[in-house]
CSV table of C-alpha atoms in Angstrom, one decimal:
chain,number,residue,atom,x,y,z
A,1311,UNK,CA,-15.9,-20.9,-80.5
A,1312,UNK,CA,-12.7,-19.0,-81.0
A,1313,UNK,CA,-12.6,-20.1,-84.7
A,1314,UNK,CA,-16.2,-19.1,-85.2
A,1315,UNK,CA,-15.6,-15.6,-83.6
A,1316,UNK,CA,-12.5,-15.1,-85.8
A,1317,UNK,CA,-14.4,-16.2,-88.9
A,1318,UNK,CA,-17.3,-13.8,-88.1
A,1319,UNK,CA,-14.9,-10.9,-87.5
A,1320,UNK,CA,-13.2,-11.7,-90.8
A,1321,UNK,CA,-16.5,-11.8,-92.6
A,1322,UNK,CA,-17.5,-8.5,-91.1
A,1323,UNK,CA,-14.3,-6.9,-92.2
A,1324,UNK,CA,-14.7,-8.2,-95.7
A,1325,UNK,CA,-18.3,-6.9,-95.8
A,1326,UNK,CA,-17.0,-3.5,-94.8
A,1327,UNK,CA,-14.4,-3.5,-97.5
A,1328,UNK,CA,-16.6,-4.7,-100.3
A,1329,UNK,CA,-18.4,-1.4,-101.2
A,1330,UNK,CA,-15.0,0.2,-101.9
A,1331,UNK,CA,-13.9,-2.8,-103.9
A,1332,UNK,CA,-17.1,-2.8,-105.9
A,1333,UNK,CA,-16.6,0.8,-106.9
A,1334,UNK,CA,-13.2,0.0,-108.3
A,1335,UNK,CA,-14.5,-2.4,-110.9
A,1336,UNK,CA,-17.1,-2.5,-113.7
A,1337,UNK,CA,-19.3,-5.5,-113.6
A,1338,UNK,CA,-21.4,-7.1,-116.4
A,1339,UNK,CA,-25.0,-7.9,-116.0
A,1340,UNK,CA,-24.2,-11.4,-114.8
A,1341,UNK,CA,-21.9,-10.1,-112.0
A,1342,UNK,CA,-24.3,-7.2,-111.2
A,1343,UNK,CA,-26.9,-9.6,-109.9
A,1344,UNK,CA,-24.7,-11.3,-107.4
A,1345,UNK,CA,-22.6,-8.3,-106.4
A,1346,UNK,CA,-25.5,-5.8,-106.1
A,1347,UNK,CA,-27.5,-8.3,-104.2
A,1348,UNK,CA,-24.6,-9.0,-101.8
A,1349,UNK,CA,-23.9,-5.3,-101.3
A,1350,UNK,CA,-27.6,-4.2,-100.8
A,1351,UNK,CA,-27.9,-5.2,-97.1
A,1352,UNK,CA,-24.7,-3.3,-96.2
A,1353,UNK,CA,-25.7,-0.2,-98.2
A,1354,UNK,CA,-27.9,1.2,-95.5
A,1355,UNK,CA,-27.6,1.4,-91.7
A,1356,UNK,CA,-31.2,0.1,-91.3
A,1357,UNK,CA,-30.5,-3.2,-93.0
A,1358,UNK,CA,-27.0,-3.5,-91.5
A,1359,UNK,CA,-28.1,-2.9,-87.9
A,1360,UNK,CA,-31.1,-5.1,-88.0
A,1361,UNK,CA,-29.2,-8.1,-89.5
A,1362,UNK,CA,-26.4,-7.8,-87.0
A,1363,UNK,CA,-29.0,-7.5,-84.2
A,1364,UNK,CA,-30.6,-10.8,-85.2
A,1365,UNK,CA,-27.2,-12.4,-84.6
A,1366,UNK,CA,-26.7,-10.6,-81.3
A,1367,UNK,CA,-30.1,-11.7,-80.1
A,1368,UNK,CA,-29.6,-15.3,-81.3
A,1369,UNK,CA,-26.3,-15.5,-79.3
A,1370,UNK,CA,-27.8,-13.9,-76.3
A,1371,UNK,CA,-30.5,-16.5,-76.3
A,1372,UNK,CA,-28.2,-19.4,-77.1
A,1373,UNK,CA,-29.3,-23.0,-77.8
A,1374,UNK,CA,-31.5,-23.6,-80.8
A,1375,UNK,CA,-31.9,-19.9,-81.2
A,1376,UNK,CA,-28.4,-19.7,-82.6
A,1377,UNK,CA,-29.5,-21.2,-85.8
A,1378,UNK,CA,-33.3,-20.8,-85.7
A,1379,UNK,CA,-33.4,-17.0,-85.6
A,1380,UNK,CA,-31.0,-16.4,-88.5
A,1381,UNK,CA,-32.7,-19.2,-90.5
A,1382,UNK,CA,-36.1,-17.7,-89.9
A,1383,UNK,CA,-34.9,-14.3,-91.0
A,1384,UNK,CA,-33.2,-15.5,-94.2
A,1385,UNK,CA,-36.1,-17.7,-95.2
A,1386,UNK,CA,-38.7,-15.0,-94.7
A,1387,UNK,CA,-36.5,-12.4,-96.3
A,1388,UNK,CA,-36.3,-14.5,-99.5
A,1389,UNK,CA,-40.1,-14.7,-99.4
A,1390,UNK,CA,-40.3,-10.9,-99.1
A,1391,UNK,CA,-37.8,-10.5,-101.9
A,1392,UNK,CA,-40.0,-12.6,-104.2
A,1393,UNK,CA,-42.9,-10.3,-103.4
A,1394,UNK,CA,-40.8,-7.2,-104.2
A,1395,UNK,CA,-39.6,-8.8,-107.5
A,1396,UNK,CA,-43.2,-9.6,-108.4
A,1397,UNK,CA,-44.2,-5.9,-107.8
A,1398,UNK,CA,-46.6,-6.8,-105.0
A,1399,UNK,CA,-46.8,-3.8,-102.7
A,1400,UNK,CA,-46.5,-4.0,-98.9
A,1401,UNK,CA,-47.6,-1.1,-96.7
A,1402,UNK,CA,-45.0,1.0,-94.9
A,1403,UNK,CA,-42.0,-1.1,-96.0
A,1404,UNK,CA,-39.4,1.5,-95.0
A,1405,UNK,CA,-41.1,2.1,-91.6
A,1406,UNK,CA,-41.1,-1.7,-91.0
A,1407,UNK,CA,-37.4,-1.9,-91.7
A,1408,UNK,CA,-36.5,1.0,-89.3
A,1409,UNK,CA,-38.9,-0.4,-86.6
A,1410,UNK,CA,-37.1,-3.7,-86.9
A,1411,UNK,CA,-33.9,-2.0,-85.7
A,1412,UNK,CA,-35.7,-0.4,-82.8
A,1413,UNK,CA,-37.5,-3.6,-81.8
A,1414,UNK,CA,-34.6,-5.9,-82.1
A,1415,UNK,CA,-32.4,-3.5,-80.1
A,1416,UNK,CA,-35.0,-3.4,-77.4
A,1417,UNK,CA,-35.4,-7.1,-77.3
A,1418,UNK,CA,-31.6,-7.5,-76.7
A,1419,UNK,CA,-31.5,-4.6,-74.2
A,1420,UNK,CA,-34.4,-6.3,-72.2
A,1421,UNK,CA,-32.8,-9.7,-72.6
A,1422,UNK,CA,-36.1,-11.0,-73.9
A,1423,UNK,CA,-36.9,-14.6,-73.4
A,1424,UNK,CA,-39.9,-15.0,-75.7
A,1425,UNK,CA,-40.6,-18.6,-76.7
A,1426,UNK,CA,-38.4,-19.7,-79.5
A,1427,UNK,CA,-41.3,-19.9,-82.0
A,1428,UNK,CA,-42.5,-16.4,-81.1
A,1429,UNK,CA,-38.9,-15.1,-81.4
A,1430,UNK,CA,-38.6,-16.7,-84.8
A,1431,UNK,CA,-41.9,-15.2,-85.8
A,1432,UNK,CA,-40.8,-11.7,-84.8
A,1433,UNK,CA,-37.6,-11.8,-86.9
A,1434,UNK,CA,-39.5,-13.4,-89.8
A,1435,UNK,CA,-42.1,-10.6,-89.8
A,1436,UNK,CA,-39.4,-8.0,-90.0
A,1437,UNK,CA,-37.4,-10.0,-92.5
A,1438,UNK,CA,-40.3,-9.8,-95.0
A,1439,UNK,CA,-39.9,-6.0,-95.1
A,1440,UNK,CA,-36.2,-6.2,-95.6
A,1441,UNK,CA,-36.6,-8.8,-98.3
A,1442,UNK,CA,-39.3,-6.7,-100.1
A,1443,UNK,CA,-36.9,-3.8,-100.2
A,1444,UNK,CA,-34.1,-5.9,-101.6
A,1445,UNK,CA,-36.4,-7.4,-104.3
A,1446,UNK,CA,-38.1,-4.1,-105.3
A,1447,UNK,CA,-34.8,-2.3,-105.6
A,1448,UNK,CA,-33.1,-4.9,-107.7
A,1449,UNK,CA,-31.2,-3.3,-110.6
A,1450,UNK,CA,-32.8,-3.9,-114.0
A,1451,UNK,CA,-29.6,-5.4,-115.4
A,1452,UNK,CA,-29.4,-7.9,-112.5
A,1453,UNK,CA,-30.3,-11.6,-112.8
A,1454,UNK,CA,-32.9,-12.3,-110.0
A,1455,UNK,CA,-31.5,-15.6,-108.9
A,1456,UNK,CA,-28.0,-14.3,-108.5
A,1457,UNK,CA,-29.2,-11.1,-106.9
A,1458,UNK,CA,-31.3,-13.1,-104.4
A,1459,UNK,CA,-28.3,-15.4,-103.7
A,1460,UNK,CA,-26.2,-12.4,-103.1
A,1461,UNK,CA,-28.4,-10.7,-100.5
A,1462,UNK,CA,-29.1,-14.0,-98.8
A,1463,UNK,CA,-25.4,-14.7,-98.4
A,1464,UNK,CA,-24.7,-11.2,-97.2
A,1465,UNK,CA,-27.5,-11.4,-94.6
A,1466,UNK,CA,-26.3,-14.8,-93.3
A,1467,UNK,CA,-22.8,-13.4,-92.9
A,1468,UNK,CA,-24.1,-10.3,-91.0
A,1469,UNK,CA,-26.0,-12.7,-88.7
A,1470,UNK,CA,-22.8,-14.6,-88.2
A,1471,UNK,CA,-20.9,-11.4,-87.5
A,1472,UNK,CA,-23.5,-10.5,-84.8
A,1473,UNK,CA,-23.2,-13.9,-83.2
A,1474,UNK,CA,-19.4,-13.7,-83.3
A,1475,UNK,CA,-19.5,-10.2,-81.8
A,1476,UNK,CA,-21.8,-11.3,-78.9
A,1477,UNK,CA,-19.7,-14.4,-78.1
A,1478,UNK,CA,-16.5,-12.3,-78.2
A,1479,UNK,CA,-18.0,-9.7,-76.0
A,1480,UNK,CA,-19.0,-12.4,-73.5
A,1481,UNK,CA,-15.5,-13.8,-73.5
A,1482,UNK,CA,-13.8,-10.4,-73.1
A,1483,UNK,CA,-16.2,-9.3,-70.3
A,1484,UNK,CA,-16.8,-12.3,-68.1
A,1485,UNK,CA,-19.8,-13.0,-65.9
A,1486,UNK,CA,-22.7,-10.7,-65.3
A,1487,UNK,CA,-20.8,-7.7,-66.8
A,1488,UNK,CA,-20.7,-9.5,-70.1
A,1489,UNK,CA,-24.4,-10.0,-70.2
A,1490,UNK,CA,-24.9,-6.3,-69.3
A,1491,UNK,CA,-22.5,-5.2,-72.0
A,1492,UNK,CA,-24.5,-7.2,-74.5
A,1493,UNK,CA,-27.7,-5.6,-73.3
A,1494,UNK,CA,-26.0,-2.2,-73.6
A,1495,UNK,CA,-25.1,-3.0,-77.2
A,1496,UNK,CA,-28.8,-3.8,-77.8
A,1497,UNK,CA,-29.8,-0.4,-76.3
A,1498,UNK,CA,-27.3,1.3,-78.6
A,1499,UNK,CA,-28.8,-0.5,-81.6
A,1500,UNK,CA,-32.4,0.5,-80.5
A,1501,UNK,CA,-31.4,4.1,-80.0
A,1502,UNK,CA,-29.8,4.1,-83.5
A,1503,UNK,CA,-33.1,2.9,-84.8
A,1504,UNK,CA,-34.9,5.8,-83.0
A,1505,UNK,CA,-32.4,8.2,-84.6
A,1506,UNK,CA,-33.1,6.7,-88.1
A,1507,UNK,CA,-36.9,7.1,-87.4
A,1508,UNK,CA,-36.3,10.8,-86.5
A,1509,UNK,CA,-34.2,11.4,-89.6
A,1510,UNK,CA,-36.7,9.7,-91.8
């Protein structure tokens, strides 16, 4: 567990540093696909918070949810990305993305124990909106396969960062207080989503 938490923290730090590194270089069309895809999820608070929240909720639930929720999100997000690339419209995509932040934060704050299948369905539904935005906003110069690989990898790392953060929090704050701290983190995420809604 310690190695996983360390790896997740390292991945989160690398993700935070990447936008500055990307600005310092000029990429060709081949690299633009992978790099832009990788950076897209960390380019907005709505994507970033939702993807970390999936990891937080997965760790809070434990068991099969540790892999099932991130896998459901990434899989459905790729499907949504294909819709966006194909130019197929979805209603209220931006609203769906921001609502995912509010809902996931609330589920963590309430320590929701929905059945695993229902939980995976919730994250998959929201993932379609995130994926659609990624696909629809793909740069013209980017290669679709590399771009999709980039945002899928970035998303998986953000889920891992959320899982690592939750496990670290539980280890630092033992017992019932650790569970309450995680629920409090969910409440902060949900309130950030409300703020994004108000600003939008």
